[in-house]
GROMACS .gro file of C-alpha atoms in nm:
model
  464
    1MET     CA    1   0.937  -0.261   1.245
    2THR     CA    2   0.896  -0.412   1.541
    3VAL     CA    3   0.639  -0.554   1.596
    4ARG     CA    4   0.508  -0.648   2.027
    5GLN     CA    5   0.269  -0.756   2.227
    6PRO     CA    6   0.134  -0.430   2.375
    7SER     CA    7   0.214  -0.601   2.790
    8SER     CA    8   0.595  -0.614   2.669
    9PRO     CA    9   0.660  -0.202   2.694
   10GLU     CA   10   0.995  -0.079   2.631
   11PRO     CA   11   1.053   0.183   2.902
   12SER     CA   12   1.342   0.395   2.778
   13SER     CA   13   1.039   0.449   2.485
   14ARG     CA   14   0.743   0.488   2.748
   15GLU     CA   15   0.544   0.779   2.780
   16PRO     CA   16   0.346   0.886   3.106
   17SER     CA   17  -0.033   0.682   3.105
   18GLY     CA   18  -0.344   0.849   2.971
   19PRO     CA   19  -0.680   0.712   2.981
   20GLU     CA   20  -0.643   0.345   2.821
   21PRO     CA   21  -0.810   0.300   2.488
   22SER     CA   22  -1.083   0.095   2.455
   23ASN     CA   23  -0.924  -0.103   2.198
   24ARG     CA   24  -0.577  -0.243   2.252
   25GLU     CA   25  -0.667  -0.471   1.972
   26PRO     CA   26  -0.709  -0.154   1.652
   27SER     CA   27  -1.007  -0.336   1.443
   28ARG     CA   28  -1.196  -0.040   1.330
   29SER     CA   29  -1.505  -0.222   1.386
   30ALA     CA   30  -1.503  -0.330   1.667
   31ALA     CA   31  -1.321  -0.003   1.821
   32GLY     CA   32  -1.554   0.219   1.657
   33SER     CA   33  -1.546   0.616   1.590
   34ALA     CA   34  -1.433   0.749   1.970
   35GLY     CA   35  -1.191   0.429   1.975
   36ALA     CA   36  -0.947   0.514   1.742
   37ALA     CA   37  -1.004   0.840   1.844
   38GLN     CA   38  -0.897   0.816   2.177
   39ARG     CA   39  -0.622   0.583   2.062
   40ARG     CA   40  -0.495   0.892   1.840
   41GLU     CA   41  -0.474   1.131   2.093
   42LEU     CA   42  -0.287   0.937   2.287
   43VAL     CA   43  -0.009   0.898   1.984
   44LEU     CA   44  -0.017   1.229   1.993
   45ARG     CA   45  -0.041   1.380   2.336
   46ALA     CA   46   0.272   1.075   2.327
   47ALA     CA   47   0.478   1.281   2.039
   48VAL     CA   48   0.460   1.599   2.162
   49ARG     CA   49   0.564   1.504   2.456
   50ARG     CA   50   0.902   1.333   2.311
   51GLY     CA   51   0.930   1.603   2.065
   52LEU     CA   52   0.876   1.425   1.823
   53LEU     CA   53   0.656   1.652   1.723
   54ASP     CA   54   0.779   2.039   1.784
   55PRO     CA   55   0.646   2.354   1.663
   56GLU     CA   56   0.944   2.528   1.566
   57ASP     CA   57   1.165   2.111   1.483
   58ALA     CA   58   0.927   1.880   1.406
   59LEU     CA   59   0.649   2.061   1.191
   60LEU     CA   60   0.553   1.745   1.014
   61ALA     CA   61   0.534   1.345   1.086
   62ALA     CA   62   0.332   1.017   1.011
   63PHE     CA   63   0.259   0.701   1.277
   64VAL     CA   64   0.246   0.379   1.132
   65ASP     CA   65   0.038   0.197   1.423
   66LEU     CA   66   0.207  -0.087   1.387
   67ASP     CA   67  -0.052  -0.346   1.644
   68GLY     CA   68  -0.291  -0.242   1.412
   69VAL     CA   69  -0.081  -0.371   1.046
   70ALA     CA   70  -0.041  -0.710   1.255
   71ALA     CA   71  -0.415  -0.759   1.352
   72SER     CA   72  -0.474  -0.628   0.927
   73VAL     CA   73  -0.192  -0.879   0.838
   74ALA     CA   74  -0.407  -1.180   1.095
   75ALA     CA   75  -0.672  -1.074   0.940
   76LEU     CA   76  -0.591  -1.174   0.594
   77HIS     CA   77  -0.418  -1.485   0.607
   78ARG     CA   78  -0.786  -1.582   0.850
   79ALA     CA   79  -0.988  -1.507   0.541
   80PHE     CA   80  -0.831  -1.754   0.338
   81PRO     CA   81  -0.831  -2.106   0.340
   82ALA     CA   82  -0.580  -2.319   0.576
   83ASP     CA   83  -0.597  -2.584   0.278
   84LEU     CA   84  -0.470  -2.330   0.072
   85ASP     CA   85  -0.151  -2.317  -0.082
   86VAL     CA   86  -0.103  -1.942  -0.079
   87LEU     CA   87   0.143  -1.679  -0.068
   88HIS     CA   88  -0.016  -1.314   0.064
   89THR     CA   89   0.298  -1.026  -0.066
   90PHE     CA   90   0.287  -0.686   0.037
   91ALA     CA   91   0.328  -0.498  -0.287
   92ALA     CA   92   0.561  -0.223  -0.207
   93LYS     CA   93   0.484   0.026  -0.363
   94ALA     CA   94   0.217   0.121  -0.066
   95ASN     CA   95   0.447   0.155   0.198
   96CYS     CA   96   0.838   0.110   0.091
   97LEU     CA   97   1.028   0.150   0.445
   98VAL     CA   98   1.250  -0.112   0.507
   99PRO     CA   99   1.158  -0.074   0.839
  100VAL     CA  100   0.771  -0.158   0.808
  101LEU     CA  101   0.907  -0.452   0.510
  102ALA     CA  102   1.109  -0.641   0.754
  103GLY     CA  103   0.863  -0.601   1.028
  104LEU     CA  104   0.595  -0.717   0.766
  105ARG     CA  105   0.827  -1.017   0.640
  106ARG     CA  106   0.868  -1.103   1.036
  107LEU     CA  107   0.440  -1.166   1.019
  108GLY     CA  108   0.459  -1.422   0.773
  109MET     CA  109   0.466  -1.152   0.453
  110GLY     CA  110   0.593  -1.209   0.093
  111CYS     CA  111   0.683  -0.872  -0.081
  112GLU     CA  112   0.575  -0.767  -0.447
  113VAL     CA  113   0.773  -0.500  -0.600
  114ALA     CA  114   0.703  -0.256  -0.911
  115GLY     CA  115   1.129  -0.141  -1.004
  116PRO     CA  116   1.492  -0.201  -0.890
  117GLY     CA  117   1.408   0.087  -0.639
  118GLU     CA  118   1.199  -0.178  -0.393
  119LEU     CA  119   1.357  -0.469  -0.439
  120ALA     CA  120   1.681  -0.329  -0.300
  121ARG     CA  121   1.442  -0.278  -0.031
  122ALA     CA  122   1.273  -0.560  -0.048
  123LEU     CA  123   1.645  -0.763  -0.054
  124ALA     CA  124   1.760  -0.499   0.234
  125ALA     CA  125   1.437  -0.626   0.401
  126GLY     CA  126   1.558  -0.921   0.466
  127PHE     CA  127   1.291  -1.106   0.180
  128ASP     CA  128   1.350  -1.439   0.059
  129ALA     CA  129   1.424  -1.408  -0.327
  130GLY     CA  130   1.201  -1.720  -0.353
  131ARG     CA  131   0.867  -1.436  -0.170
  132ILE     CA  132   1.003  -1.157  -0.353
  133VAL     CA  133   0.699  -1.040  -0.722
  134PHE     CA  134   0.802  -0.833  -0.923
  135ASP     CA  135   0.613  -0.659  -1.120
  136SER     CA  136   0.641  -0.408  -1.419
  137PRO     CA  137   0.495  -0.263  -1.760
  138ALA     CA  138   0.886  -0.156  -1.822
  139LYS     CA  139   1.147  -0.452  -1.671
  140THR     CA  140   1.485  -0.318  -1.868
  141ARG     CA  141   1.694  -0.636  -1.949
  142ARG     CA  142   1.891  -0.598  -1.634
  143GLU     CA  143   1.637  -0.649  -1.371
  144LEU     CA  144   1.459  -0.935  -1.577
  145ALA     CA  145   1.835  -1.047  -1.569
  146ARG     CA  146   1.896  -1.010  -1.249
  147ALA     CA  147   1.526  -1.149  -1.073
  148LEU     CA  148   1.635  -1.473  -1.304
  149ASP     CA  149   1.989  -1.477  -1.119
  150LEU     CA  150   1.825  -1.436  -0.854
  151GLY     CA  151   1.499  -1.701  -0.861
  152ILE     CA  152   1.343  -1.409  -0.809
  153ALA     CA  153   0.900  -1.403  -0.931
  154VAL     CA  154   0.838  -1.251  -1.236
  155ASN     CA  155   0.477  -1.128  -1.400
  156ILE     CA  156   0.588  -1.104  -1.766
  157ASP     CA  157   0.320  -0.733  -1.922
  158ASN     CA  158   0.406  -0.827  -2.240
  159TRP     CA  159   0.490  -1.018  -2.605
  160GLN     CA  160   0.791  -0.851  -2.623
  161GLU     CA  161   0.871  -0.927  -2.235
  162LEU     CA  162   0.846  -1.258  -2.322
  163ALA     CA  163   1.075  -1.221  -2.629
  164ARG     CA  164   1.365  -1.129  -2.393
  165VAL     CA  165   1.289  -1.334  -2.164
  166ASP     CA  166   1.320  -1.645  -2.401
  167ALA     CA  167   1.645  -1.460  -2.542
  168LEU     CA  168   1.762  -1.467  -2.088
  169LEU     CA  169   1.688  -1.807  -2.057
  170ASP     CA  170   1.897  -1.938  -2.340
  171ALA     CA  171   2.131  -1.668  -2.257
  172ARG     CA  172   2.177  -1.899  -1.926
  173ASP     CA  173   2.358  -2.212  -1.839
  174ALA     CA  174   2.167  -2.369  -1.599
  175PRO     CA  175   1.762  -2.315  -1.563
  176THR     CA  176   1.639  -2.046  -1.310
  177ARG     CA  177   1.459  -2.117  -1.010
  178SER     CA  178   1.195  -1.798  -1.057
  179ARG     CA  179   0.849  -1.842  -1.109
  180LEU     CA  180   0.716  -1.757  -1.405
  181GLY     CA  181   0.363  -1.623  -1.538
  182VAL     CA  182   0.223  -1.395  -1.780
  183ARG     CA  183  -0.028  -1.085  -1.639
  184ILE     CA  184  -0.357  -1.101  -1.851
  185ASN     CA  185  -0.560  -0.814  -1.936
  186PRO     CA  186  -0.914  -0.967  -1.894
  187GLN     CA  187  -1.094  -0.640  -1.985
  188VAL     CA  188  -1.335  -0.657  -1.742
  189GLY     CA  189  -1.382  -0.282  -1.724
  190GLY     CA  190  -1.335   0.011  -1.490
  191GLY     CA  191  -1.425   0.125  -1.152
  192ALA     CA  192  -1.458   0.428  -0.989
  193ILE     CA  193  -1.160   0.562  -1.074
  194GLY     CA  194  -1.042   0.543  -1.376
  195ALA     CA  195  -0.680   0.644  -1.280
  196MET     CA  196  -0.712   0.314  -1.070
  197SER     CA  197  -0.830   0.080  -1.319
  198THR     CA  198  -0.572  -0.156  -1.499
  199ALA     CA  199  -0.818  -0.366  -1.640
  200THR     CA  200  -1.034  -0.210  -1.890
  201ALA     CA  201  -1.007  -0.234  -2.287
  202THR     CA  202  -0.719   0.002  -2.340
  203SER     CA  203  -0.527  -0.051  -1.986
  204LYS     CA  204  -0.111  -0.052  -2.058
  205PHE     CA  205  -0.105  -0.391  -1.799
  206GLY     CA  206  -0.108  -0.697  -1.919
  207ILE     CA  207  -0.169  -0.891  -2.232
  208PRO     CA  208  -0.529  -0.801  -2.316
  209LEU     CA  209  -0.738  -1.177  -2.239
  210ALA     CA  210  -1.025  -1.025  -2.556
  211ASP     CA  211  -0.813  -0.865  -2.799
  212GLU     CA  212  -0.841  -1.084  -3.094
  213GLY     CA  213  -0.602  -1.356  -3.173
  214ASN     CA  214  -0.407  -1.276  -2.791
  215ALA     CA  215  -0.609  -1.640  -2.638
  216ASP     CA  216  -0.462  -1.863  -2.923
  217ARG     CA  217  -0.146  -1.681  -2.939
  218LEU     CA  218  -0.180  -1.768  -2.535
  219ARG     CA  219  -0.249  -2.153  -2.559
  220GLU     CA  220   0.025  -2.174  -2.832
  221ALA     CA  221   0.300  -2.014  -2.498
  222PHE     CA  222   0.220  -2.214  -2.255
  223ARG     CA  223   0.231  -2.505  -2.500
  224GLU     CA  224   0.616  -2.438  -2.609
  225ARG     CA  225   0.753  -2.269  -2.279
  226PRO     CA  226   0.769  -2.576  -1.990
  227TRP     CA  227   0.904  -2.315  -1.782
  228LEU     CA  228   0.604  -2.074  -1.787
  229GLY     CA  229   0.369  -2.143  -1.516
  230TRP     CA  230   0.165  -1.918  -1.383
  231LEU     CA  231  -0.113  -1.623  -1.417
  232HIS     CA  232  -0.135  -1.302  -1.310
  233VAL     CA  233  -0.403  -1.079  -1.306
  234HIS     CA  234  -0.483  -0.738  -1.149
  235VAL     CA  235  -0.855  -0.569  -1.203
  236GLY     CA  236  -0.773  -0.217  -0.986
  237SER     CA  237  -0.791  -0.063  -0.668
  238GLN     CA  238  -0.959   0.248  -0.521
  239GLY     CA  239  -1.273   0.299  -0.681
  240CYS     CA  240  -1.336  -0.105  -0.826
  241PRO     CA  241  -1.598  -0.286  -0.700
  242LEU     CA  242  -1.581  -0.691  -0.518
  243ASP     CA  243  -1.722  -0.860  -0.808
  244LEU     CA  244  -1.573  -0.626  -1.092
  245MET     CA  245  -1.218  -0.784  -0.856
  246ALA     CA  246  -1.336  -1.104  -0.856
  247ARG     CA  247  -1.476  -1.096  -1.235
  248GLY     CA  248  -1.127  -1.010  -1.355
  249VAL     CA  249  -0.955  -1.319  -1.174
  250GLY     CA  250  -1.246  -1.608  -1.200
  251GLU     CA  251  -1.162  -1.454  -1.659
  252ALA     CA  252  -0.759  -1.575  -1.506
  253VAL     CA  253  -0.896  -1.881  -1.364
  254ALA     CA  254  -1.163  -1.995  -1.618
  255PHE     CA  255  -0.844  -1.906  -1.879
  256ALA     CA  256  -0.599  -2.148  -1.690
  257GLU     CA  257  -0.854  -2.385  -1.680
  258ARG     CA  258  -0.882  -2.419  -2.023
  259LEU     CA  259  -0.553  -2.427  -2.098
  260ASN     CA  260  -0.513  -2.730  -1.780
  261ALA     CA  261  -0.785  -2.924  -1.993
  262GLU     CA  262  -0.555  -2.964  -2.275
  263PRO     CA  263  -0.408  -3.253  -2.352
  264GLY     CA  264  -0.023  -3.347  -2.239
  265ARG     CA  265   0.105  -3.148  -1.929
  266ARG     CA  266  -0.071  -2.957  -1.654
  267ARG     CA  267   0.050  -2.588  -1.820
  268VAL     CA  268  -0.097  -2.344  -1.527
  269VAL     CA  269   0.056  -2.452  -1.149
  270GLY     CA  270  -0.023  -2.089  -1.015
  271ILE     CA  271  -0.283  -1.782  -1.008
  272ASP     CA  272  -0.098  -1.490  -0.907
  273ILE     CA  273  -0.502  -1.284  -0.826
  274GLY     CA  274  -0.252  -0.953  -0.723
  275GLY     CA  275  -0.452  -0.747  -0.418
  276GLY     CA  276  -0.643  -0.355  -0.480
  277LEU     CA  277  -0.884  -0.398  -0.233
  278PRO     CA  278  -1.083  -0.078  -0.128
  279VAL     CA  279  -1.017   0.141   0.122
  280ASN     CA  280  -1.297   0.281   0.342
  281PHE     CA  281  -1.142   0.635   0.407
  282ALA     CA  282  -1.536   0.815   0.525
  283GLY     CA  283  -1.502   0.652   0.881
  284GLU     CA  284  -1.372   0.428   1.131
  285GLU     CA  285  -1.454   0.119   1.036
  286THR     CA  286  -1.191  -0.168   0.718
  287GLY     CA  287  -1.411  -0.216   0.514
  288PRO     CA  288  -1.458  -0.435   0.337
  289THR     CA  289  -1.269  -0.676   0.465
  290PHE     CA  290  -1.041  -0.957   0.353
  291GLU     CA  291  -1.353  -1.192   0.409
  292ALA     CA  292  -1.579  -0.990   0.216
  293TYR     CA  293  -1.284  -1.074  -0.099
  294VAL     CA  294  -1.253  -1.395  -0.063
  295ASP     CA  295  -1.639  -1.489  -0.078
  296ARG     CA  296  -1.670  -1.310  -0.310
  297LEU     CA  297  -1.343  -1.506  -0.482
  298ARG     CA  298  -1.599  -1.822  -0.424
  299ALA     CA  299  -1.854  -1.735  -0.628
  300HIS     CA  300  -1.606  -1.569  -0.939
  301ALA     CA  301  -1.334  -1.835  -0.968
  302PRO     CA  302  -1.435  -2.150  -0.775
  303ALA     CA  303  -1.135  -2.350  -0.945
  304LEU     CA  304  -0.937  -2.138  -0.707
  305PHE     CA  305  -1.038  -2.262  -0.389
  306GLY     CA  306  -1.014  -2.631  -0.571
  307GLY     CA  307  -0.639  -2.742  -0.400
  308GLY     CA  308  -0.515  -2.714  -0.840
  309TYR     CA  309  -0.313  -2.412  -0.793
  310ARG     CA  310  -0.068  -2.208  -0.579
  311VAL     CA  311  -0.199  -1.845  -0.483
  312VAL     CA  312  -0.032  -1.580  -0.464
  313THR     CA  313  -0.165  -1.200  -0.333
  314GLU     CA  314  -0.061  -0.815  -0.391
  315PHE     CA  315  -0.243  -0.709  -0.103
  316GLY     CA  316  -0.085  -0.337  -0.028
  317ARG     CA  317  -0.301   0.039   0.082
  318SER     CA  318  -0.550  -0.194   0.210
  319LEU     CA  319  -0.308  -0.309   0.477
  320LEU     CA  320  -0.171   0.001   0.562
  321ALA     CA  321  -0.388   0.269   0.523
  322LYS     CA  322  -0.599   0.257   0.821
  323ASN     CA  323  -0.313   0.191   0.979
  324GLY     CA  324  -0.149   0.564   0.988
  325PHE     CA  325  -0.182   0.906   0.965
  326THR     CA  326   0.005   1.242   0.913
  327ALA     CA  327   0.052   1.470   1.208
  328ALA     CA  328   0.113   1.890   1.094
  329TYR     CA  329   0.106   2.258   1.302
  330VAL     CA  330  -0.078   2.511   1.226
  331GLU     CA  331   0.165   2.731   1.099
  332TYR     CA  332  -0.066   3.108   1.004
  333THR     CA  333  -0.514   3.170   0.957
  334LYS     CA  334  -0.668   3.373   0.758
  335VAL     CA  335  -0.960   3.508   0.621
  336SER     CA  336  -1.037   3.469   0.242
  337GLY     CA  337  -1.367   3.581   0.121
  338GLY     CA  338  -1.546   3.502   0.391
  339ARG     CA  339  -1.390   3.124   0.416
  340HIS     CA  340  -1.149   3.046   0.729
  341ILE     CA  341  -0.876   2.921   0.609
  342ALA     CA  342  -0.570   2.733   0.830
  343LEU     CA  343  -0.209   2.743   0.652
  344THR     CA  344  -0.018   2.409   0.797
  345HIS     CA  345   0.331   2.200   0.690
  346ALA     CA  346   0.121   1.924   0.605
  347GLY     CA  347   0.032   2.018   0.112
  348ALA     CA  348   0.131   1.799  -0.180
  349GLN     CA  349   0.451   1.659  -0.022
  350VAL     CA  350   0.275   1.436   0.155
  351ALA     CA  351  -0.079   1.418   0.030
  352THR     CA  352  -0.006   1.378  -0.314
  353ARG     CA  353  -0.272   1.261  -0.445
  354THR     CA  354  -0.559   1.397  -0.241
  355VAL     CA  355  -0.426   1.756  -0.363
  356PHE     CA  356  -0.460   1.650  -0.718
  357MET     CA  357  -0.743   1.453  -0.701
  358PRO     CA  358  -0.958   1.561  -0.436
  359ASP     CA  359  -1.309   1.463  -0.514
  360ALA     CA  360  -1.149   1.051  -0.533
  361TRP     CA  361  -0.906   1.141  -0.228
  362PRO     CA  362  -1.095   1.295   0.012
  363LEU     CA  363  -0.904   1.236   0.361
  364ARG     CA  364  -1.095   1.266   0.700
  365ILE     CA  365  -0.871   1.580   0.946
  366SER     CA  366  -0.911   1.571   1.325
  367ALA     CA  367  -0.848   1.915   1.473
  368HIS     CA  368  -0.603   1.913   1.801
  369HIS     CA  369  -0.485   2.140   2.066
  370PRO     CA  370  -0.091   2.198   2.092
  371SER     CA  371  -0.092   1.945   2.315
  372GLY     CA  372  -0.254   1.695   2.067
  373ALA     CA  373  -0.543   1.733   2.261
  374ALA     CA  374  -0.861   1.693   2.043
  375LYS     CA  375  -1.048   2.000   1.943
  376ALA     CA  376  -1.373   2.072   2.006
  377GLY     CA  377  -1.587   2.363   1.940
  378GLU     CA  378  -1.875   2.431   1.688
  379PRO     CA  379  -1.692   2.285   1.343
  380VAL     CA  380  -1.677   2.596   1.120
  381GLU     CA  381  -1.617   2.521   0.755
  382GLN     CA  382  -1.246   2.589   0.682
  383ASP     CA  383  -1.019   2.472   0.428
  384VAL     CA  384  -0.695   2.321   0.550
  385ALA     CA  385  -0.386   2.345   0.279
  386GLY     CA  386  -0.028   2.331   0.246
  387PRO     CA  387   0.248   2.459   0.239
  388CYS     CA  388   0.320   2.437  -0.131
  389CYS     CA  389   0.390   2.776  -0.285
  390PHE     CA  390   0.061   2.695  -0.584
  391ALA     CA  391  -0.324   2.817  -0.536
  392GLY     CA  392  -0.421   2.418  -0.505
  393ASP     CA  393  -0.201   2.304  -0.272
  394VAL     CA  394  -0.542   2.252  -0.032
  395VAL     CA  395  -0.620   1.896   0.121
  396ALA     CA  396  -0.994   2.004   0.271
  397ARG     CA  397  -1.249   2.273   0.162
  398ALA     CA  398  -1.474   2.366   0.293
  399ARG     CA  399  -1.474   2.127   0.618
  400PRO     CA  400  -1.622   2.114   0.936
  401LEU     CA  401  -1.401   2.236   1.201
  402PRO     CA  402  -1.291   2.354   1.535
  403LEU     CA  403  -1.208   2.599   1.442
  404LEU     CA  404  -0.830   2.616   1.355
  405GLU     CA  405  -0.560   2.889   1.518
  406PRO     CA  406  -0.160   2.897   1.524
  407GLY     CA  407  -0.032   2.647   1.668
  408ASP     CA  408  -0.262   2.364   1.636
  409LEU     CA  409  -0.204   2.024   1.495
  410VAL     CA  410  -0.431   1.892   1.220
  411ALA     CA  411  -0.375   1.508   1.159
  412LEU     CA  412  -0.474   1.345   0.851
  413LEU     CA  413  -0.619   1.061   0.865
  414ASP     CA  414  -0.614   0.696   0.701
  415THR     CA  415  -0.275   0.793   0.564
  416GLY     CA  416   0.000   0.463   0.626
  417ALA     CA  417  -0.020   0.384   0.272
  418TYR     CA  418   0.125   0.623   0.053
  419TYR     CA  419   0.085   0.972   0.152
  420ALA     CA  420   0.405   1.088   0.393
  421THR     CA  421   0.634   0.780   0.290
  422THR     CA  422   0.624   0.805  -0.152
  423HIS     CA  423   0.712   1.184  -0.074
  424PHE     CA  424   0.692   1.491  -0.330
  425GLU     CA  425   0.974   1.696  -0.343
  426TYR     CA  426   0.704   2.023  -0.466
  427ASN     CA  427   0.944   2.337  -0.323
  428SER     CA  428   1.219   2.112  -0.226
  429LEU     CA  429   1.035   2.027   0.091
  430PRO     CA  430   1.218   1.765   0.279
  431ARG     CA  431   1.073   1.369   0.391
  432PRO     CA  432   0.934   1.385   0.717
  433ALA     CA  433   0.997   1.139   0.994
  434VAL     CA  434   0.779   0.801   0.987
  435HIS     CA  435   0.700   0.650   1.366
  436GLY     CA  436   0.613   0.350   1.402
  437PHE     CA  437   0.375   0.301   1.764
  438THR     CA  438   0.162   0.062   1.982
  439VAL     CA  439   0.054   0.106   2.291
  440ASP     CA  440  -0.005  -0.055   2.563
  441ALA     CA  441  -0.287  -0.193   2.813
  442ALA     CA  442  -0.193   0.070   2.984
  443GLY     CA  443  -0.209   0.342   2.778
  444GLY     CA  444   0.173   0.388   2.777
  445VAL     CA  445   0.269   0.502   2.361
  446HIS     CA  446   0.586   0.334   2.235
  447PHE     CA  447   0.792   0.428   1.962
  448GLU     CA  448   0.982   0.337   1.697
  449PRO     CA  449   1.153   0.505   1.453
  450LEU     CA  450   1.109   0.405   1.075
  451ARG     CA  451   1.211   0.691   0.870
  452PRO     CA  452   1.451   0.952   0.998
  453ALA     CA  453   1.324   1.328   0.903
  454GLN     CA  454   1.522   1.499   0.631
  455GLY     CA  455   1.767   1.778   0.701
  456ILE     CA  456   1.847   2.077   0.459
  457ASP     CA  457   2.165   1.915   0.484
  458GLU     CA  458   2.064   1.572   0.372
  459LEU     CA  459   1.827   1.759   0.073
  460LEU     CA  460   2.104   1.975  -0.037
  461ARG     CA  461   2.383   1.627  -0.070
  462ALA     CA  462   2.146   1.485  -0.274
  463ASP     CA  463   2.226   1.701  -0.617
  464ARG     CA  464   2.579   1.626  -0.562
   0.00000   0.00000   0.00000
C-alpha cells in the first residue's frame, strides 16, 4: 500500500477527470454523506472504465481508500498526547494484506498479530520485531519460542502459558528482548454484541482478575519474575460503549498501581490497552472518535497519562472499516412472494458476519448503474442476496433501494476491515481482487493492486 499525496498523480494509472469530490481528505464528519457518496461514485466509474469491475471477468472487487487510511492513522496519533510514550499497533486480523500492512508501517504503526500467519505477514510487510505484539489464547511452544527469539512482545493469556514461557526462558542461553506481559480480564461486563465482548465474567481471554485468588497469584507472579513488566487488557469492540472499555483499562491501571506501590522495584512499566473502538455502520460520520475515547480514558484511568507507563494500542476495524467498500454485479432479479430480490456476487464469502449475524452487523448498500453512476429512482424494498447455495445468504433484507436490474452494481459500504480480506471459502468461491485507491485534486483516480483476484487454477492448487 503506497501512501500518496493527492497532488502527485501517476500518469499510467490516472483516469479521466470527473466531477471533483467535495472532500479530498476523507473525514466523514467533514465531508458528509453527499461528499463520500460522490467520491465512491467517482471510484466506481473509474473501476468500470479500467476493467477492475467487469460483468464477465471481474464480478466482485473490494476497494480501500488509501487517503482515508492515512487520515484515520493521523487522527489516532493526534488523539493521544504527544508526551505519552505510546506505540500504536494495527490489529492485523482487520486487514492482513501485506501491502496494507506495509503502508500502515510507513504511516508509523506497529502491528498486533494473533497467529503464525499474521506474524509471517507482519514480518513480510517489514515491521521491526520490536514493533510487533503477539496475542492469541492458544499460542504453541514453537510460536512462543520464535517470538522470544525474534524479540517480539508477547501478551501471556493464562497460567499454563505463563508456565510454558517460564520453561522456554529457563532453556535459553541468553535473555530475550521481548516485552512480556500478562493479559488480564477485568470482568467489567459485555456490550451489545456478546461475541465481541471479551471482558465478561466467563470470557475465554486472559486471567480473570476478580476470580478468587487470582489477584494475589498475579502479585506473586510479578514479584518472582523480573522479566514480567506489562499488563494487557481488551474489553471488546463493536457494541461496547466507550465508558465500558475505559473502565476495563482503568481496572488494569489500578492493579498496576497497586503492584507498583509494593516495596522494591517498579513491577509494571507498560499497559497494552488493546483496541476495539466501535464503528458507525449506520451512516457516513466517523464515530465514536479516538479523541472521545481518550477523553473517557482520562476519566477512568488518569494514571495512564501520568508519565509512569509506556502504552500500546491495538486498533483495527476503527482504522480501516470506513475506508473501504465492496462492489459486485447484479446477475439476476426476481419477485418472490411479492418481494423483489437481487441476486448478486457478494454474499457470505465476503460478508460473513453480516450474513450470519445480520442484526449485529448490518451494512449500508448503494445502488449503481453498470457505468458505476449512482442509481436514482423511487426506493423499492428488496432483498440483496449473494451467490452462496443456502437460503440465508442475504446481505440486506427488505432494503429500500432504487429498483435493481441485471447488470447493475451494488456497493457494500464500510467494508475496509474484515469482509473481502477475510474471505470465507463457501462453495469454493474464489477470493476477489482488492484495490487501493487515491483521488487527486483534479478528480483523477489512481489504483494500486493490494491483492489479485484468485483464479480457478490457483484455487485448485491449494488442494494439491
